[in-house]
Amino acid sequence: MRKDNKKEISRRRFLKVSASAAATASVAGNTQILYALTTKGSAKSTGVQSNIEKKFSLCDMCFNKCGLIARVEDGIVKKLDPNPKVLKSRGMLCARGNAGIQRVYDPDRLKYPLLRKGARGEGKWQRLSWDQALDLAAEKLEKIGGEYTRCGTLFMAGSDMQSKFVHRFAEAYGSYNIISHESNCLVSRNRAFLDTYGEMPIPDVLNSKYIIMPGSNRFEALVTPDSIDLMSAIRKECKLVVIDPRYTKTAAMAHEWYAIKPGTDMAFLLALMHVMIDEKIYNTDFVKNKTNGFAELTQHVKKYSPRWAEKECQIPAAAIARMARELAAAAPAAMVYPGRRTSDYTDSTQIRRANAIVNALLGNWDQPGGFVVAQKIHLGNIPFEPDFYEDNPDDRVDVNRSPMMFDTEGAYKHARDAVIEGNPYPIKAFFTYKTNPMQTGANRQKTIEMINRLDFMLSIDIMMSDTAWMADLVLPAASYLERMDPYATQQGVSTGPCLVTRDPVIKPMFESKSALWIVRELARRLDLGMHFDFTMKQFKEAQIKKHPEAVKAIKKDGVYHQKSKVYGRYDGKPFKTLSKKVELFSKRYADAELDPMPVYKRPKKIPSGRFQLVVGRSAAITQGSTTNNKLLRELVSENELWLHPDSAEKLGIRNGDRVLVSSVVGKQKIRARLTREIRKDTVYMDTGFGVLSKGLTSVFGSGACIAELLEDRFDYISGNMAMHETLVSVRKI
Amino acid sequence: MKFGKFIKSILTSIVLITILGSSSLYAKEGNARKGKYLFRKYCRECHTDGATGDRAGKALSPIDKTQAEWDKIFKSYKSLACADQWDKRKAKDIKDIYAHLWGHAFDSPSPAKCE
Amino acid sequence: MQKKYAIVIDTLNCIDCKACLIACKVENKVPEGFWRNWIKPNAIGNALKTQYQPGQCMQCDDPSCVAACPVDATFKGKGGLVVIDQEKCIGCGNCVTACPYEARYRHPEKSVVDKCDFCAHRLAAGEEPACVETCPTKTRILGNLNDPDSKVNQLLKRNEYVRITNPLINTQPNIYYKKETDLLHWPKEPTLPGGIHMSPQFWKTKT
């Protein structure tokens, strides 16, 4: 009887949805969407069945923020499905997105404020009330501000829609020592493209006919829409060439794969330029009208022939020359993919400058299948006018260590060194929100050393991450499905920009609170309440005031797409560079006594018996933030050391053996995975394992921590961490 | 009293004109960190989205202009509708604000939006 | 006309991200250590993989699992789906070893057998199976074979497809793979628990 009743309702719903199915049919190639997008609460069923609601939200299992629809039954989230109306995420949710349920209902979630009782990292905690915790935090911040100036507190917030409120708090409090996660990730790429084009473009993978991916792994390090578009593109007529010391899943799907010698990408890129210029197959119009420094570049790349490059990077000269010709023939719908995480080498910015310059020769700027200009949808703000503290030092703590560090991102590596050295001034407090440098910042021992110099460390997080584990005060944050977030712009590339947001899907569990609530409460206690005199709802109203149509669209579809021109936005417009053109030759670099054009430097030789350790991604892991997730642990329960069988044989290591991996900064034990999917001189392991936090009960005890092994070199231009400069030895235990 | 103000404003202009001869030097002299706070305090009241009143101006962030454009504005601020507001500021404050705007201009190495 | 569901799989689209595995696991509350669906690489050991082949219960038209069930707890149901009546199931496990695709498992707590049913509850609600919907590259396409205009029929008309079967016993599966698919002969011969082989006739449900 009950069953029949359910069927009846289902059929009615089905009829309703069929009508609207056509509207969503063309989202992502062959996506077939059968069901409707019900607005909040409207899918409630009647009668004795459970109360089912479908609510829009955005995933938070990595930085992508893919659109999702949460199925909520009697107030419990039962399933997360993709929201096909969010064109940026192309109607998909990956394994992590699907496992988001486990993040919300993980028994290891932080439930209430905790105060450290034992030694740092010992794991003895005392439960505090929110009032006690906030009073204590405010008292510490006040005291440290008085003794060491307001800049004596370092703030670090991860990629999150509420991080802006942590930044606002930092500024209201009076510190300009705010760093992001990005200097452990991608600032060198942004640096290079900004210095070449005046802004960071987004690649139009979907419409490209020829893509070379040096070091990017889009089918595992998922980026929406690029990853999905890449498959759509290569299934049409796009050729994909992967350049990577590892045989990644992207390499597996590629038309060609070259196991390049690590650290020599620039040689390959310079040789591409050499061939294009030598054979005059570059885009002459674009180069003549839109670039600056072509004559210098022509001279510069003369010596970088494919024959020369072959010796450096071990890609056959003929293949390099052919790729240059094929790229040029497919241009402007062709690209050397810019990549994302570029925290690899000490000349990482210059490597990406080389990447940017090859693309300039293709003239793919602002063209279908080339680079698209990112578009902002202008949002309002609630401005604030905090006081300046006259006793503050002149500048950030991490300045003058890299000539072109982004002021808005800072550099984790430099800030950490500065704290350890107490130079140029002491930092005595560390405030983190949803970021985990203990796992993502190379050289974990140095992070511990930094933390040991502090008088006070506060971490706001969902779980007891390794970073929270080191803190004095840990505050439980509401997860993405439990809170209201501001509006944000997303780039759908060929589908244009869109606005997205989050409304709570369920009520916050336990005593968890949103970041805005936490910093507002702290601000009040520090007499800074006037800078947070608004609710999230009011903030959102201020943001969206000029876009009433967006409010309606978001209510209906969970997203608002702005109709706007995607290509040809630069027609007749100057580039945002000093020369107003694409800078093949960078005067800014020349003035700063940096190489104005990328100069190849041979990486140090890998001595026999040692291996170059490289960092990479799995589609089931977002560093330390997902490895404790029980659903995802069924896919990857521990990391393994990828080791070529020939290299392993010399060391007497068999598949599955436990091995000791040693670098100059640390040692880790891990199981070996013998595979031909890696060069003989290179080893790899996933990030996010070997945790110290016993608060992560599922992952604790499994795998090894790559951050413990990685040396903390840095890109000398941007200050980005350089994580591929580490040599390790491996021996059987 | 009035005369004193007048002299002060003339002095401010002279200081500006003299120093803006070499703009990057000027940027180094000013305290860009403080300039950010001062900009928000003194300029943003009008130069923000949704500003009201007869003085409501266009929203402004360092990134909205190139370094050359900021130079121009600071050299010829007298022609701006809000010149009287400029005259109220100490020369040092204006230096600081300039250092912030110029240092994070559109074509600067670290362009920034003022949140 | 009665519906007959089938899934068409473009193996070359699969990037082995395993979204379908977790989507299924959450949607169907599949217990830890068990799966209703899979992705098989086309190479093992040291050889380089170039393809990933997703799959799940093939809702066969001549299902050996149905032939193996002593209590008629599993049978061809609505939409051509092979269903399990968990009230009737005695958990003997005959069907588990009878399936050439190893698509069935015995639920560790409920002691009844479970497998993919193309998310029949979602189909009834007008939704696609969780694995189909969540897939980044839309590797699986679901449709009604009895509807000549359905997407699956259009795909089957336009391209060449193969079915993956055991060479000895063709259970007539309803999952179609793009013809470029490697690894066609991995299904095992159906057996009864304990590795007992039966004559091909034993596994037939149709005469």
Coordinates of N, CA, C and O in Angstrom, one line a residue, chain A residues 7 10-11 13-14 17 28-36 54 69 71 78-84 90-96 98-99 101 218-220 222 227-228 231-232 235 247 249 252-253 257 619-620 630-632 634-635 645 673-677, chain C residues 3 10-35 45-52 78 121-130 132-139 141-143 150-152 178 180:
Chain A
K7 N 4.7 5.3 -5.6 CA 4.8 5.2 -7.1 C 3.9 6.3 -7.8 O 4.3 6.9 -8.7
S10 N 5.6 9.5 -7.6 CA 6.8 9.5 -8.5 C 6.3 9.7 -9.9 O 7.0 10.5 -10.6
R11 N 5.3 9.1 -10.3 CA 4.9 9.3 -11.7 C 4.5 10.7 -12.0 O 4.8 11.3 -13.0
R13 N 5.5 13.3 -10.5 CA 6.7 14.1 -10.5 C 7.5 13.9 -11.9 O 8.0 14.8 -12.4
F14 N 7.4 12.7 -12.3 CA 8.1 12.4 -13.6 C 7.5 13.2 -14.7 O 8.2 13.7 -15.5
V17 N 8.6 16.7 -14.7 CA 10.0 16.9 -15.0 C 10.3 16.7 -16.5 O 11.1 17.4 -17.0
A28 N 26.4 19.3 -21.1 CA 27.7 18.8 -21.3 C 27.8 17.7 -22.3 O 27.8 16.5 -22.0
G29 N 27.8 18.1 -23.6 CA 27.8 17.1 -24.6 C 26.6 16.2 -24.6 O 25.5 16.7 -24.8
N30 N 26.8 15.0 -24.1 CA 25.7 14.0 -24.2 C 25.0 13.9 -22.9 O 24.4 12.9 -22.6
T31 N 25.1 14.9 -22.0 CA 24.3 14.8 -20.8 C 22.9 14.6 -21.0 O 22.3 15.3 -21.9
Q32 N 22.3 13.7 -20.3 CA 20.9 13.5 -20.5 C 20.2 13.7 -19.1 O 20.4 12.9 -18.2
I33 N 19.6 14.8 -19.0 CA 19.0 15.1 -17.7 C 17.5 14.8 -17.7 O 16.8 15.4 -18.5
L34 N 17.1 13.9 -16.9 CA 15.7 13.6 -16.9 C 14.9 14.3 -15.8 O 13.7 14.4 -16.0
Y35 N 15.6 14.8 -14.8 CA 14.7 15.3 -13.7 C 14.8 16.8 -13.6 O 15.7 17.4 -14.2
A36 N 13.8 17.3 -13.0 CA 13.7 18.7 -12.9 C 14.5 19.2 -11.8 O 14.9 18.5 -10.9
K54 N 14.9 19.0 -1.9 CA 16.1 19.1 -2.7 C 16.5 20.5 -2.7 O 15.8 21.4 -2.9
I69 N 23.0 19.3 -6.0 CA 21.6 19.3 -5.4 C 21.6 18.3 -4.3 O 22.0 17.1 -4.5
R71 N 19.8 16.0 -1.6 CA 18.6 15.4 -1.3 C 18.5 15.2 0.2 O 19.4 14.5 0.8
K78 N 20.9 12.8 2.4 CA 21.0 11.4 1.9 C 21.9 11.2 0.7 O 22.4 10.2 0.5
K79 N 21.9 12.2 -0.2 CA 22.6 12.1 -1.4 C 22.9 13.4 -2.0 O 22.1 14.4 -1.9
L80 N 24.1 13.6 -2.6 CA 24.4 14.8 -3.3 C 24.5 14.4 -4.8 O 25.2 13.5 -5.2
D81 N 23.7 15.1 -5.6 CA 23.7 14.9 -7.0 C 24.2 16.2 -7.7 O 24.1 17.3 -7.2
P82 N 24.8 16.0 -8.9 CA 25.2 17.2 -9.7 C 24.0 18.1 -10.0 O 22.9 17.7 -10.2
N83 N 24.3 19.4 -10.0 CA 23.3 20.4 -10.5 C 23.6 20.7 -12.0 O 24.6 21.5 -12.2
P84 N 22.9 20.1 -12.9 CA 23.3 20.3 -14.3 C 23.1 21.7 -14.8 O 23.6 22.1 -15.9
R90 N 29.6 21.5 -15.6 CA 29.2 20.6 -16.7 C 28.4 19.4 -16.2 O 28.6 18.3 -16.7
G91 N 27.6 19.6 -15.2 CA 26.6 18.5 -14.8 C 27.3 17.3 -14.2 O 26.8 16.2 -14.4
M92 N 28.4 17.5 -13.4 CA 29.0 16.4 -12.8 C 29.4 16.6 -11.4 O 29.4 17.7 -10.9
L93 N 29.6 15.5 -10.7 CA 30.1 15.5 -9.3 C 31.1 14.3 -9.3 O 30.7 13.2 -9.6
C94 N 32.3 14.6 -8.8 CA 33.3 13.5 -8.8 C 33.2 12.7 -7.6 O 32.3 12.8 -6.8
A95 N 34.1 11.7 -7.4 CA 34.0 10.8 -6.3 C 34.1 11.6 -5.0 O 33.3 11.3 -4.1
R96 N 34.9 12.6 -4.9 CA 35.0 13.4 -3.7 C 33.7 14.1 -3.4 O 33.2 14.2 -2.3
N98 N 30.7 13.3 -4.4 CA 29.8 12.3 -3.9 C 30.0 11.9 -2.5 O 29.1 11.4 -1.8
A99 N 31.3 12.0 -2.0 CA 31.6 11.6 -0.7 C 31.4 12.7 0.3 O 31.8 12.6 1.5
I101 N 28.9 13.8 1.7 CA 28.0 13.4 2.8 C 28.9 13.0 4.0 O 28.6 13.3 5.2
R218 N 45.0 16.7 -16.0 CA 43.6 17.2 -15.8 C 42.6 16.0 -15.6 O 41.5 16.3 -15.1
F219 N 43.0 14.8 -15.9 CA 42.0 13.7 -15.7 C 42.1 13.1 -14.3 O 41.4 12.2 -13.9
E220 N 43.1 13.6 -13.5 CA 43.1 13.3 -12.1 C 43.1 14.5 -11.2 O 42.4 14.5 -10.2
L222 N 41.3 17.2 -11.0 CA 40.2 17.6 -11.7 C 39.9 19.1 -11.5 O 40.0 19.7 -10.4
S227 N 38.6 19.7 -17.1 CA 38.7 18.2 -17.2 C 37.7 17.6 -18.1 O 38.0 16.8 -18.9
I228 N 36.5 18.1 -17.9 CA 35.4 17.5 -18.7 C 35.5 18.0 -20.2 O 35.3 17.2 -21.1
M231 N 38.0 15.9 -22.2 CA 37.5 14.7 -22.8 C 36.6 15.0 -24.0 O 36.8 14.4 -25.1
S232 N 35.7 16.0 -23.9 CA 34.9 16.3 -25.0 C 35.7 16.7 -26.2 O 35.5 16.3 -27.3
R235 N 37.6 13.7 -27.8 CA 36.7 12.8 -28.5 C 36.2 13.4 -29.8 O 35.6 12.7 -30.6
Y247 N 53.3 8.5 -16.0 CA 52.2 8.0 -16.9 C 50.9 8.2 -16.1 O 50.4 7.3 -15.4
K249 N 46.8 9.3 -15.6 CA 45.6 8.9 -16.4 C 45.4 9.9 -17.5 O 44.8 9.5 -18.5
A252 N 47.5 8.5 -20.1 CA 46.8 7.3 -20.6 C 45.8 7.6 -21.7 O 45.6 6.8 -22.6
M253 N 45.1 8.7 -21.5 CA 44.1 9.1 -22.5 C 44.7 9.9 -23.7 O 44.0 10.2 -24.6
W257 N 52.5 10.7 -25.3 CA 53.0 10.9 -23.9 C 54.5 10.9 -24.0 O 55.1 10.0 -24.5
A619 N 42.4 11.7 -8.3 CA 41.0 12.2 -8.4 C 40.2 12.0 -7.1 O 39.1 12.5 -6.9
A620 N 40.7 11.1 -6.2 CA 40.0 10.8 -5.0 C 40.5 11.5 -3.8 O 40.1 11.3 -2.7
K630 N 35.9 8.2 5.0 CA 35.8 6.7 4.9 C 35.4 6.2 3.5 O 35.8 5.2 3.1
L631 N 34.5 7.0 2.9 CA 34.1 6.6 1.6 C 35.3 6.6 0.6 O 35.5 5.7 -0.2
L632 N 36.0 7.7 0.7 CA 37.2 7.8 -0.2 C 38.3 6.9 0.1 O 39.1 6.5 -0.7
E634 N 38.0 4.0 0.8 CA 37.8 2.7 0.0 C 38.4 2.7 -1.3 O 38.6 1.7 -1.9
L635 N 38.7 3.9 -1.8 CA 39.4 4.0 -3.1 C 40.9 4.1 -2.9 O 41.6 3.5 -3.6
P645 N 60.2 -0.6 -11.8 CA 60.6 -1.9 -11.5 C 62.1 -2.1 -11.7 O 62.8 -2.8 -10.9
R673 N 55.1 0.7 -4.6 CA 54.3 0.2 -5.7 C 55.2 0.2 -7.0 O 55.6 1.3 -7.5
L674 N 55.5 -0.9 -7.5 CA 56.4 -1.0 -8.6 C 55.5 -0.8 -9.9 O 54.5 -1.5 -10.1
T675 N 55.9 0.1 -10.7 CA 55.1 0.5 -11.8 C 56.0 1.1 -12.9 O 56.9 1.9 -12.6
R676 N 55.6 0.8 -14.2 CA 56.3 1.5 -15.3 C 55.7 2.8 -15.6 O 56.0 3.4 -16.6
E677 N 54.8 3.2 -14.8 CA 54.1 4.5 -15.0 C 54.9 5.7 -14.5 O 54.4 6.8 -14.3
Chain C
K3 N 8.8 -1.0 -20.7 CA 10.2 -0.5 -21.0 C 11.2 -1.6 -20.8 O 11.0 -2.6 -20.1
D10 N 30.5 4.3 -23.5 CA 31.6 4.7 -24.3 C 32.8 4.6 -23.5 O 33.3 5.5 -22.9
T11 N 33.4 3.4 -23.5 CA 34.6 3.1 -22.7 C 35.7 4.2 -22.8 O 36.3 4.5 -21.8
L12 N 35.9 4.7 -24.0 CA 37.0 5.6 -24.2 C 36.8 6.9 -23.5 O 37.7 7.7 -23.3
N13 N 35.6 7.2 -23.0 CA 35.3 8.4 -22.2 C 35.7 8.3 -20.7 O 35.8 9.3 -20.0
C14 N 35.9 7.1 -20.3 CA 36.1 6.9 -18.8 C 37.5 7.3 -18.4 O 38.5 6.8 -19.0
I15 N 37.6 8.1 -17.4 CA 38.9 8.6 -16.9 C 39.2 7.9 -15.5 O 40.1 8.3 -14.8
D16 N 38.5 7.0 -15.2 CA 38.7 6.2 -13.9 C 38.7 7.1 -12.7 O 39.4 6.9 -11.7
C17 N 37.8 8.1 -12.7 CA 37.8 9.0 -11.5 C 37.0 8.4 -10.4 O 37.0 8.8 -9.2
K18 N 36.2 7.4 -10.7 CA 35.4 6.6 -9.7 C 34.3 7.3 -9.0 O 33.8 7.0 -7.9
A19 N 33.8 8.4 -9.7 CA 32.7 9.1 -9.2 C 31.5 8.2 -9.1 O 30.7 8.2 -8.2
C20 N 31.4 7.3 -10.1 CA 30.2 6.4 -10.2 C 30.2 5.4 -9.0 O 29.2 5.0 -8.5
L21 N 31.4 5.0 -8.6 CA 31.5 4.0 -7.5 C 31.0 4.6 -6.2 O 30.2 4.0 -5.5
I22 N 31.4 5.9 -5.9 CA 31.0 6.5 -4.7 C 29.5 6.9 -4.8 O 28.7 6.8 -3.8
A23 N 29.1 7.4 -5.9 CA 27.7 7.8 -6.1 C 26.8 6.7 -5.8 O 25.8 6.8 -5.1
C24 N 27.1 5.5 -6.4 CA 26.3 4.3 -6.2 C 26.3 3.9 -4.7 O 25.3 3.5 -4.1
K25 N 27.5 3.9 -4.1 CA 27.7 3.5 -2.8 C 26.8 4.3 -1.8 O 26.1 3.8 -0.9
V26 N 26.8 5.6 -2.0 CA 25.9 6.5 -1.2 C 24.5 6.3 -1.5 O 23.6 6.1 -0.6
E27 N 24.1 6.3 -2.8 CA 22.7 6.2 -3.1 C 22.1 4.8 -2.6 O 21.0 4.8 -2.2
N28 N 22.9 3.8 -2.7 CA 22.3 2.5 -2.4 C 22.8 1.9 -1.1 O 22.6 0.7 -0.8
K29 N 23.5 2.7 -0.3 CA 24.0 2.3 1.0 C 24.7 0.9 0.9 O 24.4 0.0 1.7
V30 N 25.6 0.9 0.0 CA 26.4 -0.4 -0.2 C 27.4 -0.4 0.9 O 28.1 0.5 1.1
P31 N 27.5 -1.5 1.6 CA 28.4 -1.6 2.8 C 29.8 -1.5 2.4 O 30.2 -1.8 1.3
E32 N 30.6 -1.1 3.4 CA 32.1 -1.0 3.3 C 32.7 -2.3 2.7 O 32.3 -3.4 3.2
G33 N 33.5 -2.2 1.8 CA 34.2 -3.4 1.2 C 33.4 -4.0 0.1 O 33.9 -4.9 -0.5
F34 N 32.3 -3.5 -0.2 CA 31.5 -4.1 -1.3 C 31.1 -3.0 -2.3 O 31.1 -1.8 -2.0
W35 N 30.8 -3.4 -3.6 CA 30.5 -2.5 -4.6 C 29.4 -3.0 -5.5 O 29.3 -4.2 -5.7
G45 N 49.3 -5.5 -13.8 CA 50.8 -5.6 -13.6 C 51.5 -4.4 -14.1 O 51.0 -3.2 -14.0
N46 N 52.6 -4.6 -14.8 CA 53.4 -3.5 -15.3 C 53.0 -2.9 -16.6 O 53.6 -1.9 -17.0
A47 N 52.1 -3.5 -17.3 CA 51.7 -3.0 -18.6 C 51.0 -1.6 -18.4 O 50.3 -1.4 -17.4
L48 N 51.1 -0.7 -19.4 CA 50.5 0.6 -19.2 C 49.0 0.5 -19.6 O 48.7 -0.1 -20.7
K49 N 48.2 1.0 -18.8 CA 46.7 1.0 -19.1 C 46.4 2.1 -20.1 O 47.0 3.2 -20.0
T50 N 45.5 1.9 -21.0 CA 45.0 2.9 -21.9 C 43.5 3.1 -21.8 O 43.0 4.0 -22.5
Q51 N 42.9 2.2 -21.1 CA 41.4 2.2 -21.1 C 40.9 1.8 -19.8 O 41.5 1.0 -19.1
Y52 N 39.7 2.3 -19.4 CA 39.1 2.0 -18.2 C 37.6 1.6 -18.5 O 36.9 2.4 -19.2
K78 N 10.2 -5.5 -13.8 CA 9.8 -4.4 -14.6 C 10.9 -3.7 -15.3 O 12.0 -3.6 -14.7
H121 N 14.7 2.8 -8.0 CA 13.9 3.8 -7.3 C 14.1 5.2 -7.9 O 13.2 6.0 -7.9
R122 N 15.2 5.4 -8.4 CA 15.4 6.7 -9.1 C 14.7 6.8 -10.4 O 14.1 7.8 -10.8
L123 N 14.8 5.7 -11.2 CA 14.1 5.6 -12.4 C 12.6 5.8 -12.2 O 12.0 6.6 -13.0
A124 N 12.1 5.2 -11.1 CA 10.7 5.4 -10.8 C 10.3 6.9 -10.5 O 9.2 7.3 -10.8
A125 N 11.3 7.6 -10.0 CA 11.1 9.0 -9.7 C 11.5 9.9 -10.9 O 11.5 11.1 -10.7
G126 N 11.8 9.3 -12.0 CA 12.1 10.1 -13.2 C 13.5 10.6 -13.2 O 13.9 11.5 -13.9
E127 N 14.3 10.0 -12.4 CA 15.7 10.4 -12.4 C 16.6 9.3 -13.0 O 16.2 8.1 -13.1
E128 N 17.8 9.7 -13.3 CA 18.8 8.7 -13.9 C 19.4 8.0 -12.8 O 19.5 8.4 -11.6
P129 N 20.0 6.8 -13.0 CA 20.8 6.1 -12.0 C 21.9 7.0 -11.5 O 22.4 7.8 -12.3
A130 N 22.3 6.9 -10.3 CA 23.3 7.7 -9.7 C 24.6 7.7 -10.5 O 25.2 8.8 -10.7
V132 N 25.1 7.1 -13.7 CA 24.9 7.7 -15.0 C 24.9 9.2 -14.8 O 25.6 9.9 -15.6
E133 N 24.2 9.7 -13.8 CA 24.1 11.1 -13.7 C 25.3 11.8 -13.3 O 25.7 12.9 -13.8
T134 N 26.1 11.2 -12.4 CA 27.2 12.0 -11.7 C 28.4 12.0 -12.6 O 29.3 12.8 -12.4
C135 N 28.5 11.1 -13.6 CA 29.7 10.9 -14.4 C 30.2 12.2 -15.0 O 29.5 12.8 -15.8
P136 N 31.4 12.6 -14.8 CA 32.0 13.8 -15.4 C 31.9 13.7 -16.9 O 31.6 14.7 -17.6
T137 N 32.3 12.6 -17.5 CA 32.4 12.5 -18.9 C 31.2 11.8 -19.6 O 31.3 11.5 -20.8
K138 N 30.2 11.6 -18.8 CA 29.0 10.9 -19.3 C 29.3 9.7 -20.1 O 28.9 9.5 -21.3
T139 N 30.0 8.8 -19.5 CA 30.5 7.5 -20.1 C 29.3 6.6 -20.3 O 29.2 5.8 -21.3
I141 N 25.3 5.9 -20.9 CA 24.0 6.5 -21.3 C 22.9 5.5 -21.1 O 23.0 4.3 -21.5
L142 N 21.9 5.9 -20.4 CA 20.8 5.0 -20.1 C 19.6 5.3 -21.0 O 19.3 6.4 -21.3
G143 N 18.9 4.2 -21.4 CA 17.7 4.5 -22.1 C 16.8 3.2 -22.3 O 17.2 2.2 -21.8
S150 N 14.7 6.4 -28.5 CA 15.5 6.6 -27.3 C 16.9 6.8 -27.7 O 17.4 6.4 -28.7
K151 N 17.6 7.5 -26.8 CA 19.0 7.9 -27.0 C 19.8 6.6 -27.2 O 20.7 6.5 -28.1
V152 N 19.5 5.5 -26.4 CA 20.4 4.3 -26.6 C 20.1 3.7 -28.0 O 21.1 3.3 -28.6
K178 N 31.1 0.4 -26.6 CA 31.6 0.9 -27.9 C 32.6 -0.1 -28.4 O 33.4 -0.7 -27.6
E180 N 35.4 -0.1 -29.8 CA 36.8 0.0 -29.5 C 37.2 -0.6 -28.1 O 38.4 -0.6 -27.8

